[in-house]
């Protein structure tokens, strides 16, 4: 592994400042070069955490060997944007709540770094979605690791989403919205809307309506090479589109195209974990209740 580690993190680390100081000291002593996103670097410096020679980088350096995301799942999604198209592996370190995308806790990170250096980890390729729309603001990062959600405005009645797949008409979804999810995102917003849980390395895309006003549509799973075209009609002038929680207002009648991105997010996972254990540990899958 290239010895440059780039660190992205949440600025909600008050309970972990001592551990973070120890991490930077460890990395310096072990001979790693370290780059830190400026928001995290500023936050830590304001709280007296010594960065031990790490330098600040608003863009992830091109020669990064490993990216480290410190926070929760939302932090990991933002870290994936920082990493961008480079396909540098990301190690998720959980200091948030669920931490579904994380591989370890902060107290375990030094052991995990050792495992990464030995090649004793699994690096999973996770699908990204690409979105095209003429009305997205200039400079929008048009990719999503979890989902693309087309939603009504908060005060609006339901919207109609005419959906074509690979050039063929599929359905008119009359609902509060439609979630187009990757397998990675199947346990996020998609799960809350009653969509299917998918093994995260599967090659597929799920479509889950949000509060549909009909009994004749249900969540649907299609192939990973599928290309979707959505046209949204609304009684109001606008509707919303959300890419991993980044929300934009688009005009009614707008067409949106969604398909697999030309790159993936690479997620570092411990060898002693698997999808079944993650479901049980994170979602309490098959948890038994005691009467």
Coordinates of C-alpha atoms in Angstrom, one line a residue:
X1 CA 0.0 0.0 0.0
X2 CA 1.2 3.5 -0.8
X3 CA 2.1 5.1 2.6
X4 CA 0.0 8.2 2.1
X5 CA -3.3 8.1 4.1
X6 CA -5.9 10.7 3.5
X7 CA -8.4 11.3 6.3
X8 CA -11.9 12.7 6.1
X9 CA -14.0 13.1 9.2
X10 CA -17.1 14.4 10.9
X11 CA -16.8 17.5 13.0
X12 CA -18.7 15.8 15.9
X13 CA -15.8 14.1 17.6
X14 CA -16.0 15.6 21.1
X15 CA -16.0 12.2 22.9
X16 CA -13.1 11.0 20.8
X17 CA -10.5 13.8 20.9
X18 CA -8.0 11.8 23.0
X19 CA -8.3 8.8 20.7
X20 CA -7.9 10.9 17.6
X21 CA -4.7 12.5 19.0
X22 CA -3.4 9.0 19.6
X23 CA -4.2 8.0 16.0
X24 CA -2.2 10.9 14.5
X25 CA 0.7 10.2 16.9
X26 CA 0.6 6.5 15.8
X27 CA 0.5 7.3 12.1
X28 CA 3.5 9.7 12.5
X29 CA 5.5 7.2 14.5
X30 CA 4.7 4.4 12.0
X31 CA 6.1 6.5 9.1
X32 CA 2.9 7.2 7.3
X33 CA 2.4 10.4 5.4
X34 CA -1.0 11.9 6.3
X35 CA -3.3 14.3 4.6
X36 CA -6.4 15.7 6.3
X37 CA -9.5 17.4 4.9
X38 CA -9.5 21.1 6.0
X39 CA -12.8 21.0 7.9
X40 CA -11.6 18.1 10.1
X41 CA -8.2 19.6 10.5
X42 CA -9.6 23.0 11.6
X43 CA -12.0 21.3 14.0
X44 CA -9.2 19.3 15.7
X45 CA -6.7 22.2 15.9
X46 CA -9.4 24.4 17.6
X47 CA -9.6 21.7 20.2
X48 CA -5.9 21.3 20.7
X49 CA -5.4 18.0 18.9
X50 CA -1.9 17.8 17.5
X51 CA -1.8 16.6 13.9
X52 CA 1.8 15.4 14.2
X53 CA 3.0 16.6 10.8
X54 CA -0.1 15.8 8.8
X55 CA -0.9 18.4 6.1
X56 CA -4.2 19.8 5.0
X57 CA -5.6 19.0 1.6
X58 CA -9.0 20.3 0.3
X59 CA -8.7 17.7 -2.6
X60 CA -7.6 14.2 -1.8
X61 CA -4.0 13.8 -3.0
X62 CA -3.6 11.7 -6.2
X63 CA -1.0 9.4 -4.6
X64 CA -3.3 8.4 -1.7
X65 CA -3.0 4.7 -0.9
X66 CA -5.9 4.6 1.6
X67 CA -8.7 7.0 2.5
X68 CA -10.1 6.9 6.1
X69 CA -13.6 8.1 6.9
X70 CA -14.1 8.9 10.6
X71 CA -17.7 9.4 11.6
X72 CA -21.0 7.7 10.7
X73 CA -22.6 6.6 7.4
X74 CA -23.3 10.2 6.3
X75 CA -19.6 11.0 6.8
X76 CA -18.7 7.9 4.7
X77 CA -21.0 9.2 1.9
X78 CA -19.2 12.5 1.9
X79 CA -15.9 10.8 2.0
X80 CA -16.8 8.9 -1.1
X81 CA -17.3 12.2 -2.9
X82 CA -13.9 13.4 -1.7
X83 CA -12.3 10.2 -3.1
X84 CA -14.3 10.8 -6.3
X85 CA -13.5 8.7 -9.3
X86 CA -10.1 7.5 -8.1
X87 CA -11.3 4.2 -6.7
X88 CA -9.0 4.5 -3.7
X89 CA -10.1 2.1 -1.0
X90 CA -12.0 3.7 1.9
X91 CA -11.7 2.4 5.5
X92 CA -14.8 3.5 7.5
X93 CA -14.2 4.2 11.2
X94 CA -17.4 4.5 13.2
X95 CA -17.8 7.3 15.7
X96 CA -21.5 7.8 14.7
X97 CA -24.6 5.8 15.4
X98 CA -25.3 2.8 13.2
X99 CA -22.1 2.8 11.2
X100 CA -23.4 0.4 8.5
X101 CA -20.6 1.3 6.1
X102 CA -17.9 1.3 8.8
X103 CA -15.4 -1.5 9.2
X104 CA -14.2 -0.8 12.7
X105 CA -14.5 1.3 15.8
X106 CA -11.9 4.1 16.5
X107 CA -10.1 1.9 19.1
X108 CA -9.6 -0.8 16.5
X109 CA -8.3 1.4 13.7
X110 CA -4.5 0.8 14.3
X111 CA -5.1 -2.9 14.1
X112 CA -7.1 -2.4 10.9
X113 CA -4.4 -0.3 9.4
X114 CA -2.0 -3.2 10.1
X115 CA -4.3 -5.6 8.4
X116 CA -4.6 -3.3 5.3
X117 CA -0.8 -3.1 5.1
X118 CA -0.6 -6.9 5.2
X119 CA -3.4 -7.3 2.6
X120 CA -5.4 -9.1 5.2
X121 CA -8.7 -7.3 4.4
X122 CA -11.4 -7.5 1.7
X123 CA -11.9 -4.6 -0.6
X124 CA -15.5 -4.6 -2.0
X125 CA -16.5 -2.8 -5.2
X126 CA -19.7 -0.9 -4.5
X127 CA -21.9 0.4 -7.4
X128 CA -22.4 4.1 -7.9
X129 CA -25.4 5.7 -9.7
X130 CA -25.0 8.5 -12.2
X131 CA -27.7 11.1 -12.7
X132 CA -28.3 13.4 -15.6
X133 CA -30.8 16.3 -15.7
X134 CA -30.6 19.6 -17.6
X135 CA -31.8 21.5 -14.5
X136 CA -29.3 20.2 -11.9
X137 CA -27.2 23.2 -10.7
X138 CA -23.8 23.6 -12.3
X139 CA -21.1 21.9 -10.4
X140 CA -23.4 19.3 -8.9
X141 CA -21.6 16.0 -8.1
X142 CA -24.0 13.8 -10.1
X143 CA -23.3 10.5 -8.4
X144 CA -24.8 8.6 -5.5
X145 CA -23.5 5.6 -3.5
X146 CA -26.8 5.0 -1.7
X147 CA -29.7 6.3 -3.7
X148 CA -31.3 8.8 -5.9
X149 CA -34.7 9.8 -4.6
X150 CA -37.3 11.8 -6.5
X151 CA -39.7 13.4 -4.1
X152 CA -42.6 15.8 -3.9
X153 CA -42.2 19.2 -2.3
X154 CA -43.0 19.2 1.4
X155 CA -46.3 21.0 1.0
X156 CA -47.3 19.4 -2.3
X157 CA -49.7 16.6 -3.1
X158 CA -48.3 13.4 -4.6
X159 CA -46.4 13.4 -7.9
X160 CA -46.6 11.2 -11.0
X161 CA -43.3 9.7 -12.1
X162 CA -43.4 8.2 -15.6
X163 CA -40.7 5.6 -15.6
X164 CA -39.0 4.0 -18.7
X165 CA -36.4 1.3 -18.4
X166 CA -34.0 0.7 -21.3
X167 CA -36.3 2.8 -23.5
X168 CA -39.5 0.9 -22.7
X169 CA -42.4 2.2 -20.6
X170 CA -42.5 0.6 -17.1
X171 CA -45.0 2.4 -14.9
X172 CA -46.5 5.7 -13.8
X173 CA -45.8 5.9 -10.1
X174 CA -48.3 8.1 -8.3
X175 CA -46.7 8.5 -5.0
X176 CA -44.9 10.8 -2.6
X177 CA -41.7 9.8 -4.5
X178 CA -39.6 7.1 -5.9
X179 CA -36.3 5.7 -4.5
X180 CA -33.7 4.4 -7.0
X181 CA -31.2 2.5 -4.8
X182 CA -27.9 0.7 -5.2
X183 CA -27.4 -2.6 -3.2
X184 CA -25.3 -0.6 -0.8
X185 CA -28.2 1.9 -0.3
X186 CA -30.8 -0.9 0.2
X187 CA -30.4 -0.7 3.9
X188 CA -30.8 3.1 4.0
X189 CA -33.8 5.2 2.8
X190 CA -34.9 2.2 0.6
X191 CA -35.3 0.1 3.7
X192 CA -37.4 2.7 5.5
X193 CA -39.8 2.8 2.5
X194 CA -40.3 -1.0 2.5
X195 CA -37.8 -1.8 -0.3
X196 CA -35.8 -5.0 -0.5
X197 CA -32.6 -5.6 1.4
X198 CA -29.9 -6.5 -1.1
X199 CA -26.5 -8.1 -0.6
X200 CA -24.3 -5.0 -1.3
X201 CA -22.1 -6.5 -4.0
X202 CA -25.0 -7.6 -6.2
X203 CA -25.2 -6.1 -9.7
X204 CA -28.7 -4.6 -9.6
X205 CA -30.8 -1.5 -8.9
X206 CA -34.0 -1.3 -6.9
X207 CA -36.9 0.9 -7.4
X208 CA -39.1 1.6 -4.4
X209 CA -42.1 3.9 -4.4
X210 CA -42.7 6.1 -1.4
X211 CA -46.3 5.9 -0.1
X212 CA -47.8 4.9 -3.5
X213 CA -51.5 5.6 -4.0
X214 CA -52.2 2.2 -5.4
X215 CA -52.0 -1.5 -4.6
X216 CA -50.7 -2.4 -8.1
X217 CA -47.0 -1.4 -7.7
X218 CA -44.4 -2.8 -5.4
X219 CA -40.6 -2.5 -5.0
X220 CA -38.8 -3.8 -8.1
X221 CA -35.2 -5.0 -8.6
X222 CA -33.7 -4.7 -12.1
X223 CA -30.3 -5.4 -13.6
X224 CA -27.3 -3.2 -12.9
X225 CA -26.9 -2.3 -16.5
X226 CA -30.5 -0.9 -16.7
X227 CA -30.9 2.7 -17.8
X228 CA -33.9 4.6 -16.3
X229 CA -35.6 7.7 -17.6
X230 CA -38.0 9.5 -15.2
X231 CA -40.4 12.3 -16.1
X232 CA -42.0 14.0 -13.1
X233 CA -45.4 15.7 -13.2
X234 CA -46.6 17.7 -10.2
X235 CA -49.5 20.1 -9.3
X236 CA -46.8 22.5 -8.1
X237 CA -44.1 24.0 -10.1
X238 CA -41.3 22.0 -8.6
X239 CA -40.3 18.7 -7.2
X240 CA -37.1 17.6 -5.4
X241 CA -34.3 15.2 -6.2
X242 CA -32.0 13.9 -3.6
X243 CA -28.6 12.3 -4.2
X244 CA -27.4 10.7 -1.0
X245 CA -29.2 13.4 0.9
X246 CA -28.1 16.3 -1.2
X247 CA -31.4 17.8 -2.2
X248 CA -32.2 20.0 -5.3
X249 CA -35.4 21.6 -6.6
X250 CA -36.2 20.8 -10.2
X251 CA -39.1 22.1 -12.4
X252 CA -42.1 19.9 -13.0
X253 CA -41.9 18.1 -16.4
X254 CA -38.1 17.7 -16.1
X255 CA -36.6 14.4 -17.4
X256 CA -34.0 12.6 -15.3
X257 CA -31.7 9.8 -16.5
X258 CA -30.2 7.3 -14.1
X259 CA -27.7 4.5 -14.7
X260 CA -24.6 2.9 -13.3
X261 CA -21.6 5.2 -12.9
X262 CA -18.4 4.4 -14.8
X263 CA -16.5 3.9 -11.5
X264 CA -17.1 2.3 -8.1
X265 CA -16.5 3.1 -4.5
X266 CA -14.1 0.7 -2.9
X267 CA -15.0 -0.3 0.6
X268 CA -12.5 -1.9 3.0
X269 CA -14.0 -4.7 5.1
X270 CA -12.6 -7.0 7.7
X271 CA -12.1 -10.6 6.7
X272 CA -14.0 -11.9 9.7
X273 CA -17.2 -10.1 8.8
X274 CA -19.8 -10.9 6.2
X275 CA -23.2 -9.7 5.1
X276 CA -25.0 -12.1 7.5
X277 CA -23.1 -10.9 10.5
X278 CA -23.6 -7.3 9.5
X279 CA -27.3 -7.7 9.3
X280 CA -27.5 -9.3 12.7
X281 CA -25.1 -6.8 14.4
X282 CA -26.4 -3.6 12.8
X283 CA -30.1 -4.3 12.0
X284 CA -30.7 -6.9 14.8
X285 CA -31.7 -9.4 12.1
X286 CA -33.6 -12.4 13.6
X287 CA -33.2 -10.9 17.1
X288 CA -35.1 -13.0 19.6
X289 CA -37.4 -11.4 22.1
X290 CA -37.9 -12.8 25.6
X291 CA -41.4 -12.9 27.0

